mmCIF file of C-alpha atoms in Angstrom:
data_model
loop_
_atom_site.group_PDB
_atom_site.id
_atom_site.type_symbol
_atom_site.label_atom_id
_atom_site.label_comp_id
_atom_site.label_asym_id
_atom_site.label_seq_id
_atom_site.Cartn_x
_atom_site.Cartn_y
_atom_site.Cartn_z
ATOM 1 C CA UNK D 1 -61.894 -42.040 -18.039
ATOM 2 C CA UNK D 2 -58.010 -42.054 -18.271
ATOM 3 C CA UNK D 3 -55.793 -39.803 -17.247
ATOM 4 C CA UNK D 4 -52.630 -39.277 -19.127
ATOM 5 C CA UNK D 5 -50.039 -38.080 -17.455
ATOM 6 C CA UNK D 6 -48.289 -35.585 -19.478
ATOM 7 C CA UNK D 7 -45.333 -34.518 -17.282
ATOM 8 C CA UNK D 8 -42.466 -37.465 -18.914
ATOM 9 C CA UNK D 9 -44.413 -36.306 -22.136
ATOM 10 C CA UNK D 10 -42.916 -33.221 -21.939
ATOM 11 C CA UNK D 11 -39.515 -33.796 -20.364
ATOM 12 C CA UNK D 12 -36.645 -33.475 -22.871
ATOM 13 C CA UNK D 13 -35.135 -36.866 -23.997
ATOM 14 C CA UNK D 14 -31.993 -37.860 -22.060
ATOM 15 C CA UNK D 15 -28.201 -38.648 -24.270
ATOM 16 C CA UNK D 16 -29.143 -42.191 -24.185
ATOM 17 C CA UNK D 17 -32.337 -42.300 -25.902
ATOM 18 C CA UNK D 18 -31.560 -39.551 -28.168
ATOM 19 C CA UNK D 19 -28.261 -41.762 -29.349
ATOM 20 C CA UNK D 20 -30.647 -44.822 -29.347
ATOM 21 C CA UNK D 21 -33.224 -43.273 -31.362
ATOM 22 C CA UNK D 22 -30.473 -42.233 -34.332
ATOM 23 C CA UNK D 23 -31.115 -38.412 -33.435
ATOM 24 C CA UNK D 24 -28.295 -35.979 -33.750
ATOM 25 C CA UNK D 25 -27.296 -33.343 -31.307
ATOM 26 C CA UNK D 26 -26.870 -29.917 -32.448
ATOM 27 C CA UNK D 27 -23.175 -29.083 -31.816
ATOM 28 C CA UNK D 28 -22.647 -26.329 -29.732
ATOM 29 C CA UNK D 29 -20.014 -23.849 -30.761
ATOM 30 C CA UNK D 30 -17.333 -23.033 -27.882
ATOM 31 C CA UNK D 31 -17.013 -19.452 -28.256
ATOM 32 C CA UNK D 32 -12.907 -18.401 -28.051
ATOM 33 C CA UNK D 33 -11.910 -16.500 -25.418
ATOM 34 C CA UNK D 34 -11.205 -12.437 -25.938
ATOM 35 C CA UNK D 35 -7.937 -12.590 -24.003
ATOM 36 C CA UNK D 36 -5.350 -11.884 -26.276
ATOM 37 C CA UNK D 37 -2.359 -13.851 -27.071
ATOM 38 C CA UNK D 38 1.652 -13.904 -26.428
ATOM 39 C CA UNK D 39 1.817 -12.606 -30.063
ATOM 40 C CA UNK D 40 -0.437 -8.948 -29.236
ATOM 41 C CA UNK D 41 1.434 -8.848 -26.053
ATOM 42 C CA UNK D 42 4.762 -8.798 -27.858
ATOM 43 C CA UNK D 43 3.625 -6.559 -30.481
ATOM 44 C CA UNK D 44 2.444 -4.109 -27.819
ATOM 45 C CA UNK D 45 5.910 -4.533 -25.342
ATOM 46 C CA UNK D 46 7.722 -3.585 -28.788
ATOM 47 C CA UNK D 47 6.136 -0.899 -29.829
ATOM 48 C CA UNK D 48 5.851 0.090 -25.903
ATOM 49 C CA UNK D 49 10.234 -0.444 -26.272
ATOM 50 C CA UNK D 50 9.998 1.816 -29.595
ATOM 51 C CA UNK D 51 8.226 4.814 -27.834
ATOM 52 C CA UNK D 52 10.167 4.466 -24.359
ATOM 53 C CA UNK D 53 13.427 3.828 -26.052
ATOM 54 C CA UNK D 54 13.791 8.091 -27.153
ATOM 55 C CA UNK D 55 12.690 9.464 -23.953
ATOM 56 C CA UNK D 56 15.588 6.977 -22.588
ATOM 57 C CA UNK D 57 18.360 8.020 -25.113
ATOM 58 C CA UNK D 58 17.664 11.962 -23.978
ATOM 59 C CA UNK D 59 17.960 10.750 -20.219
ATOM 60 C CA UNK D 60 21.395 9.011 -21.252
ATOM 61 C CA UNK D 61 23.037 11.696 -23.190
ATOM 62 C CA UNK D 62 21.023 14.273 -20.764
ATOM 63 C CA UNK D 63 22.486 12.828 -17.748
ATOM 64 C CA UNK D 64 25.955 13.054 -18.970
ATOM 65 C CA UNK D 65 28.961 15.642 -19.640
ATOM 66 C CA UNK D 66 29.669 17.443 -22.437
ATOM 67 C CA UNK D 67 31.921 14.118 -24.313
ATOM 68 C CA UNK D 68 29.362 11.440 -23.280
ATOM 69 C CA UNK D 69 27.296 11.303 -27.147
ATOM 70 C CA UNK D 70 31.259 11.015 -28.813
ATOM 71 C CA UNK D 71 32.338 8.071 -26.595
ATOM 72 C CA UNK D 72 32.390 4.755 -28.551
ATOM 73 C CA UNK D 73 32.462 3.082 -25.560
ATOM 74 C CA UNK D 74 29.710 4.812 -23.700
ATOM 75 C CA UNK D 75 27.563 3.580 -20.669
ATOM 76 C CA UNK D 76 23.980 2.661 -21.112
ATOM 77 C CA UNK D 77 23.878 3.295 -17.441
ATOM 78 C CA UNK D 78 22.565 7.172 -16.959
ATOM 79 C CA UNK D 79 24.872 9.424 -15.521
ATOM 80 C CA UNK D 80 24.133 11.735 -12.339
ATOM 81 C CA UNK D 81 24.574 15.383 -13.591
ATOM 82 C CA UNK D 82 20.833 15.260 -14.908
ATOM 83 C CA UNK D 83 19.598 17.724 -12.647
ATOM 84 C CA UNK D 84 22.798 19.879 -13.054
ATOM 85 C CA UNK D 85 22.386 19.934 -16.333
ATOM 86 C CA UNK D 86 18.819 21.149 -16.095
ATOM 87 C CA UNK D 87 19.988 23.423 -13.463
ATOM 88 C CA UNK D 88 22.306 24.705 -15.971
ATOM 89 C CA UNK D 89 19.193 25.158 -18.809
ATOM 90 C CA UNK D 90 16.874 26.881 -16.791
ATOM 91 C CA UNK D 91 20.130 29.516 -15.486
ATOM 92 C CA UNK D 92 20.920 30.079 -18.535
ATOM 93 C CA UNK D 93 20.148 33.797 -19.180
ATOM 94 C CA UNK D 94 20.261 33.680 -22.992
ATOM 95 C CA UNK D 95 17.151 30.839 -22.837
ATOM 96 C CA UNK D 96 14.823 32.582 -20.251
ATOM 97 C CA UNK D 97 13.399 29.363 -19.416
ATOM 98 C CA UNK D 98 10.941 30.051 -17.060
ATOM 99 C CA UNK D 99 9.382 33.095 -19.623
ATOM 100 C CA UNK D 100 9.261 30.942 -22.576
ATOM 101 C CA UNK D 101 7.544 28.047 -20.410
ATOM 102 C CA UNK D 102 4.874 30.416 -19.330
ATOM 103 C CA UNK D 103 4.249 31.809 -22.492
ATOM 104 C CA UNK D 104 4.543 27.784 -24.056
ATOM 105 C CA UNK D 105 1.785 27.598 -21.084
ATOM 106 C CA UNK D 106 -0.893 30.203 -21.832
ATOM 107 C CA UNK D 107 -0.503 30.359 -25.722
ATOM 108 C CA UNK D 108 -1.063 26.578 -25.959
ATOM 109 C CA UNK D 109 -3.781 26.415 -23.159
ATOM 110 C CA UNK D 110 -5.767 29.764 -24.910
ATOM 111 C CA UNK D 111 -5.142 28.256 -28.302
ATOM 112 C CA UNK D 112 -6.834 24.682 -27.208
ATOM 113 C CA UNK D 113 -9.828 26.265 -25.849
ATOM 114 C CA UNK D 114 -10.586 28.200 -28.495
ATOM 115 C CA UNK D 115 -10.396 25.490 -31.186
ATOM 116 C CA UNK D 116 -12.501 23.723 -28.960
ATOM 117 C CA UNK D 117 -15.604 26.024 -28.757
ATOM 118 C CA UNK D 118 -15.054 27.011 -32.152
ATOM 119 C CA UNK D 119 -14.392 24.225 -33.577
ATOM 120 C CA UNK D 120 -17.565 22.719 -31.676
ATOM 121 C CA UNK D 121 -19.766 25.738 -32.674
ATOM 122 C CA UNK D 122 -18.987 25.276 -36.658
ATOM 123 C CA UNK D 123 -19.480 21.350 -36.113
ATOM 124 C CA UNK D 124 -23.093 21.707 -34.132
ATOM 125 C CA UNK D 125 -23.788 24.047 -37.738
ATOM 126 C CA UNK D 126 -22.142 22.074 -40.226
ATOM 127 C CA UNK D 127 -24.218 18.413 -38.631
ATOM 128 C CA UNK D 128 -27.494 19.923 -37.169
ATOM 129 C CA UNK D 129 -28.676 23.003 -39.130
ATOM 130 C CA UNK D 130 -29.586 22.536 -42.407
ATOM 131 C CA UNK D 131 -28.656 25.557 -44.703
ATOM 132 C CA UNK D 132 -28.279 26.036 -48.013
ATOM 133 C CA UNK D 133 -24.696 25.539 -49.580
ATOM 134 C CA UNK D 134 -23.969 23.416 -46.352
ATOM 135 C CA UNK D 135 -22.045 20.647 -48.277
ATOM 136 C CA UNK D 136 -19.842 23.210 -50.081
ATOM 137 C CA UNK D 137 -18.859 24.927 -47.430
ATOM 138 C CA UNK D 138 -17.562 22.080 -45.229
ATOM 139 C CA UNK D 139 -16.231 20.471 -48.211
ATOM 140 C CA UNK D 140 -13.621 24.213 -48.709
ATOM 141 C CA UNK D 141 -13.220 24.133 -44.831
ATOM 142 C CA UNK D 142 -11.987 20.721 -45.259
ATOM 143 C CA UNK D 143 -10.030 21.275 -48.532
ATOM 144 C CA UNK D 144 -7.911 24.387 -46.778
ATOM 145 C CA UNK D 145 -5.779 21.723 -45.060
ATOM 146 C CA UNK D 146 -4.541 20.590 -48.123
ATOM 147 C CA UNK D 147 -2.747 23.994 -48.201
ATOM 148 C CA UNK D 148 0.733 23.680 -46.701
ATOM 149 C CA UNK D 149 1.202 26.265 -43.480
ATOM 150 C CA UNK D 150 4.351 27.715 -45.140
ATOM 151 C CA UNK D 151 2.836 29.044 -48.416
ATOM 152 C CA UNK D 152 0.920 31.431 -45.857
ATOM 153 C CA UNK D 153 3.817 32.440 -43.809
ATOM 154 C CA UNK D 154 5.033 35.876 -45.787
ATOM 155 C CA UNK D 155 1.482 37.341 -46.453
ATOM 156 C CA UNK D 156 1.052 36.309 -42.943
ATOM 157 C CA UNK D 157 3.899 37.768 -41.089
ATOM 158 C CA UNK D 158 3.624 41.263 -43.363
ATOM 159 C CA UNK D 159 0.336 41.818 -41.987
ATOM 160 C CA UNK D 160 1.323 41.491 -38.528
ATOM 161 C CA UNK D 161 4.181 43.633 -38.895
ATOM 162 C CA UNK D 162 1.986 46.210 -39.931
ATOM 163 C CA UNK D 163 -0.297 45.735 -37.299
ATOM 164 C CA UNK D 164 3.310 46.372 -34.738
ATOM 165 C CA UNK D 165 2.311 42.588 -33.184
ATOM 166 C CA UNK D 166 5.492 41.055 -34.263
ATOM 167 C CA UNK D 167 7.123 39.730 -31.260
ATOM 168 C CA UNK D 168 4.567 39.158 -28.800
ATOM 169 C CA UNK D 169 2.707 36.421 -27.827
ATOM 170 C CA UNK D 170 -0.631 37.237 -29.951
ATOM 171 C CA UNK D 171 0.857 37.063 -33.188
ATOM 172 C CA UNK D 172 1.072 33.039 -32.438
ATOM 173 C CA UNK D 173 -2.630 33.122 -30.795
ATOM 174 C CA UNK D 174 -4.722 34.433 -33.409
ATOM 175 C CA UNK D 175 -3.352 32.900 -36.659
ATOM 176 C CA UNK D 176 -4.244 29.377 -34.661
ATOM 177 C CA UNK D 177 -7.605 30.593 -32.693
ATOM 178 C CA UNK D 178 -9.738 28.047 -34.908
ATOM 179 C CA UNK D 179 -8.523 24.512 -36.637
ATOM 180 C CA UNK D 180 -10.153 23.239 -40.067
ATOM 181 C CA UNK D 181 -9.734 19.541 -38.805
ATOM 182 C CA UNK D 182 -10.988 20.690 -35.357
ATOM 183 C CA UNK D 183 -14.187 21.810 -37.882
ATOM 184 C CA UNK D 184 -14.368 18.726 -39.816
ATOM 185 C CA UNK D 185 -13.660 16.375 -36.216
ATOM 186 C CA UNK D 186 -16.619 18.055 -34.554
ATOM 187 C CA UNK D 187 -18.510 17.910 -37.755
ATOM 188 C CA UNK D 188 -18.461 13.909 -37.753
ATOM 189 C CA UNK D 189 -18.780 13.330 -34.187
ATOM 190 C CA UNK D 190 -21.849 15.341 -33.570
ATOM 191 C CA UNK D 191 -23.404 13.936 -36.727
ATOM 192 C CA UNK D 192 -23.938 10.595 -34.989
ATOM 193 C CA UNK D 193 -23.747 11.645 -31.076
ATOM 194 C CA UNK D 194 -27.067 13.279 -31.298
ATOM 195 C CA UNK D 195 -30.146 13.123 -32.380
ATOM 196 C CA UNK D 196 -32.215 15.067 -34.574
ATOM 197 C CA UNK D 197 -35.539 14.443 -32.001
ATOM 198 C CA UNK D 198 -33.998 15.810 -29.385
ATOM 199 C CA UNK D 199 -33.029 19.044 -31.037
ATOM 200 C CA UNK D 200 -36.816 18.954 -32.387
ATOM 201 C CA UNK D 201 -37.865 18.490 -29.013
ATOM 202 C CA UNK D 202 -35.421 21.385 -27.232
ATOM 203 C CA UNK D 203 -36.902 23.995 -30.192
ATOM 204 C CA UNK D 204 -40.373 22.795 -28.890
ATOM 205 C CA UNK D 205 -39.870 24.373 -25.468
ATOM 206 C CA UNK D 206 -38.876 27.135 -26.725
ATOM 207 C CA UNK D 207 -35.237 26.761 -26.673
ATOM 208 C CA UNK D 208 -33.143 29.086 -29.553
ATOM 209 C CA UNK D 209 -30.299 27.598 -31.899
ATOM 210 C CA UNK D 210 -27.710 28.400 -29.270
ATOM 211 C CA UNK D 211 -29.189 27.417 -26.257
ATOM 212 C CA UNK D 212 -29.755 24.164 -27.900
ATOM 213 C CA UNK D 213 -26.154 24.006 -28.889
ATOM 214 C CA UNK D 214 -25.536 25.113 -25.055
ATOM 215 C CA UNK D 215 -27.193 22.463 -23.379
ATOM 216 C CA UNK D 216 -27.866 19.901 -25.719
ATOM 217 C CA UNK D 217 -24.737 19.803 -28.016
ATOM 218 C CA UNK D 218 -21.726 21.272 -26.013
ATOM 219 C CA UNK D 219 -22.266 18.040 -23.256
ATOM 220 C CA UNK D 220 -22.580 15.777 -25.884
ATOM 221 C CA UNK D 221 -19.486 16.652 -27.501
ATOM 222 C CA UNK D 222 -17.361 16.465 -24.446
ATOM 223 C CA UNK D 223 -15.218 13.376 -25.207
ATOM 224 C CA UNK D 224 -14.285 14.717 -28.454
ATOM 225 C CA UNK D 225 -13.685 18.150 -27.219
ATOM 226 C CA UNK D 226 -11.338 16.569 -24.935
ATOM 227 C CA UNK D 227 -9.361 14.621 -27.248
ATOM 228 C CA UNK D 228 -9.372 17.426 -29.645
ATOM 229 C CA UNK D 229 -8.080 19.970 -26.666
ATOM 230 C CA UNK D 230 -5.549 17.551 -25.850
ATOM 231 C CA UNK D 231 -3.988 17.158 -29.308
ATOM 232 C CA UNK D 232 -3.853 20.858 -30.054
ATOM 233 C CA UNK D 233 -2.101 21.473 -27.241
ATOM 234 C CA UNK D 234 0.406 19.580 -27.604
ATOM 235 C CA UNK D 235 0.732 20.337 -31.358
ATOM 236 C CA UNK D 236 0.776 24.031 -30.183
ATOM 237 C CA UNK D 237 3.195 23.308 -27.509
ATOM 238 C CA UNK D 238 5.637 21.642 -30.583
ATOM 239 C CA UNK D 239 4.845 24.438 -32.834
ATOM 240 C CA UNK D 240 8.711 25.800 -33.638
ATOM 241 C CA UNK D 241 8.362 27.236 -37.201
ATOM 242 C CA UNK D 242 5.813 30.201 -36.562
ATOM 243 C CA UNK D 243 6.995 31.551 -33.459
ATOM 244 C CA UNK D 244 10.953 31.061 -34.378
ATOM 245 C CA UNK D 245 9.724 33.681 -37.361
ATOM 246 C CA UNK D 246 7.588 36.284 -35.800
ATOM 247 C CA UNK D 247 8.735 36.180 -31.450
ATOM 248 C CA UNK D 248 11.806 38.013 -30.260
ATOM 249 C CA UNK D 249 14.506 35.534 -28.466
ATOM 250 C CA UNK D 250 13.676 37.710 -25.388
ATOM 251 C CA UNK D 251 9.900 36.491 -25.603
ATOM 252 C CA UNK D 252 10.247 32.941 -27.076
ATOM 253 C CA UNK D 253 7.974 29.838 -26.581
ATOM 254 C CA UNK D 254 9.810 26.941 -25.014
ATOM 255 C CA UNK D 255 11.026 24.949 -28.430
ATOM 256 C CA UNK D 256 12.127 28.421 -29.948
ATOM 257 C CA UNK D 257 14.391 28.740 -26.309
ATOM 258 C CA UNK D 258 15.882 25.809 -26.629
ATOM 259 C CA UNK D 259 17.099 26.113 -29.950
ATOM 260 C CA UNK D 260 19.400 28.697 -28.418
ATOM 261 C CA UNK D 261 21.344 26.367 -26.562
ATOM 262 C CA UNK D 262 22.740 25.276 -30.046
ATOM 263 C CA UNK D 263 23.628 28.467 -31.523
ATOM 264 C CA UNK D 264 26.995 28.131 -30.198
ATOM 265 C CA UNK D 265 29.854 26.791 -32.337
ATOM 266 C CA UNK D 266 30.431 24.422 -29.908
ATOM 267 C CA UNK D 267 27.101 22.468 -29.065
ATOM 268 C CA UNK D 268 27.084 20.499 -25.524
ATOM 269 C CA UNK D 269 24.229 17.770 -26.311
ATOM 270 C CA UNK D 270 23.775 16.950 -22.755
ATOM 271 C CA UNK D 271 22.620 20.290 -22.061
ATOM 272 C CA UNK D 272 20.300 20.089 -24.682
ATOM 273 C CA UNK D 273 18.937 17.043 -24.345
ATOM 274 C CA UNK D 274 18.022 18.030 -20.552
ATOM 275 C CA UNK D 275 16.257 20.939 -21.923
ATOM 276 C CA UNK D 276 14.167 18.570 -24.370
ATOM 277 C CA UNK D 277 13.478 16.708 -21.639
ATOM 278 C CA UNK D 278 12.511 19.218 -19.113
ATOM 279 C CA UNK D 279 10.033 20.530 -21.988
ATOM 280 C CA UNK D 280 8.485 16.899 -22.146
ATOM 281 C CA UNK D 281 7.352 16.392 -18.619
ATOM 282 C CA UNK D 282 4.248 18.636 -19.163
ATOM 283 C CA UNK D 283 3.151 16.872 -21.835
ATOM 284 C CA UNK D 284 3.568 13.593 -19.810
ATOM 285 C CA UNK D 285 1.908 15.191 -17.045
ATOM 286 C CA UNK D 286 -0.779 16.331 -19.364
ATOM 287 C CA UNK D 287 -1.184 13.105 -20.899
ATOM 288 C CA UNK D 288 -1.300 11.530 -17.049
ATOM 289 C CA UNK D 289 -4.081 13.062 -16.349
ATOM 290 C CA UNK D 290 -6.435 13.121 -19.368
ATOM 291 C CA UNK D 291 -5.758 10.011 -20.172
ATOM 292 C CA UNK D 292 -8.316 8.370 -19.312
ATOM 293 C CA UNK D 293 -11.325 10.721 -20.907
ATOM 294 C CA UNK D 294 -8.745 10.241 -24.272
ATOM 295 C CA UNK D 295 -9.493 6.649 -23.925
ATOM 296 C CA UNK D 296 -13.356 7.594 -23.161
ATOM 297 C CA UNK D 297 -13.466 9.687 -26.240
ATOM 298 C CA UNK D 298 -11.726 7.169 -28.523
ATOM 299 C CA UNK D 299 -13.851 4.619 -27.166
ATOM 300 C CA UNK D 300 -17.267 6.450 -27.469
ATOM 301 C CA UNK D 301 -16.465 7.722 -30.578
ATOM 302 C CA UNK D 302 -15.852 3.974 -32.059
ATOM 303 C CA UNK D 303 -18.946 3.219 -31.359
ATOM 304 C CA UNK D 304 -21.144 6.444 -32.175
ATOM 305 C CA UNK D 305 -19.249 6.186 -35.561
#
């Protein structure tokens, strides 16, 4: 009886008696690395240059007297009456900077939150529950911001005249309470972040439609909420048409305020541009700290989508 011995049977041939048997090697790919190159670094440190390069102009001019912006041959070295200047914009008694930045404050911070749950309320309706007329009624919600924000701005501030709510506060809060792209954001993200099985399996235990949303759909939706809170604050922070219409200059958000400092014949830019950038530094201390769930959301929702 012999015994063949199987084990250099089943070895894998070696380079040399593959090449002398005329067999060819499958060529292995080498996979490029991921690390970008000198070209997306430049991109990025120009565009980077681009964004920095305002911020640094406002410092310049901000930091300066009232002649700096008309001198041809002008430092690009800042100045050192910043902080007198923005001593000067927060004095001045015709701005009332510290009323218009709490009011810029709480109108902005009310006005996120409530496009937030509202926004995320219409979405968890407009992905999850079926209904009829569903299609048509997202599709108007999404066709009303086609209509320009100006066409509504006479009916608009009639009505709150005759309600007496022209110059306060609430007459910028309600018109913005709820956001038709906020609808249509939610809408899309919710569509794909959760499942229909595990709303099936929530209404099996009982659960109703808004204790569903409550526990199921409002933590789901968290990374868009966030990024959707973050831009509508800042969009109502920058809001100057409405409330330059219907606030009194005694009661003014922050951008209506400091379009006071140039309402005399003589304008002093480096006052003004202090004042611009003393109402920046929230939103860069806002955008300091959220920033990274804005990068979660825009990262999650790249891939849910």
């Amino acid at each position: 009886m012999t015994v063949i011995d199987r084990t250099d049977a089943a070895a894998p041939a070696s380079d040399d008696e593959s090449a002398s048997r005329g067999e060819r090697r499958p060529r292995t790919r080498r996979v490029r690395g991921t690390r970008p190159g000198w070209v997306v670094y430049g991109l990025l440190g120009i565009v980077l240059l681009g964004s920095v390069f305002p911020f640094y102009w406002s410092f310049l001019i901000g930091s300066g007297d009232a002649y700096t912006i008309r001198d041809p041959n002008m430092s690009w070295i800042p100045g050192g009456n910043f902080w007198a200047n923005a001593i000067a914009v927060m004095n001045d008694p015709a701005v009332n900077f510290w009323r218009a930045l709490w009011n810029s404050i709480y109108t902005s911070a009310l006005i996120a939150a409530s496009v937030v749950f509202f926004s995320t309320l219409a979405g968890w309706a407009f992905a999850k529950l079926k209904f009829k007329g569903r299609g048509w009624l997202l599709a108007f919600v999404v066709g009303t911001m086609a209509v320009p924000t100006q066409l509504g701005v006479v009916p608009l501030y009639v009505l709150f005249s005759e309600l007496g709510w022209t110059g306060s506060t609430g007459a910028v809060i309600i018109p913005a309470l709820t956001s038709a792209f906020g609808v249509f954001w939610m809408t899309q993200y919710l569509t794909q972040a959760v499942p229909d099985e595990l709303i099936e399996a929530a209404r099996m235990d009982g659960a109703s439609s808004f204790r569903t949303f409550w526990t199921i759909g409002l933590p789901a939706a968290r990374p868009a909420a966030a990024m959707l809170a973050l831009f509508t604050f800042v969009s109502s922070w920058n809001n100057f048409f409405w409330p330059f219409i219907v606030l009194d200059r005694q009661d003014p958000t922050l951008p209506v305020a400091l379009s006071l400092l140039q309402s005399n014949h003589f304008v002093d830019y480096s006052i003004v541009l202090a004042g611009v950038l003393l109402s920046t530094i929230p939103l860069l201390l806002l955008f300091a700290v959220a920033g990274r769930q804005l990068v979660s959301g825009i990262m999650q929702g790249a891939v849910k989508g």
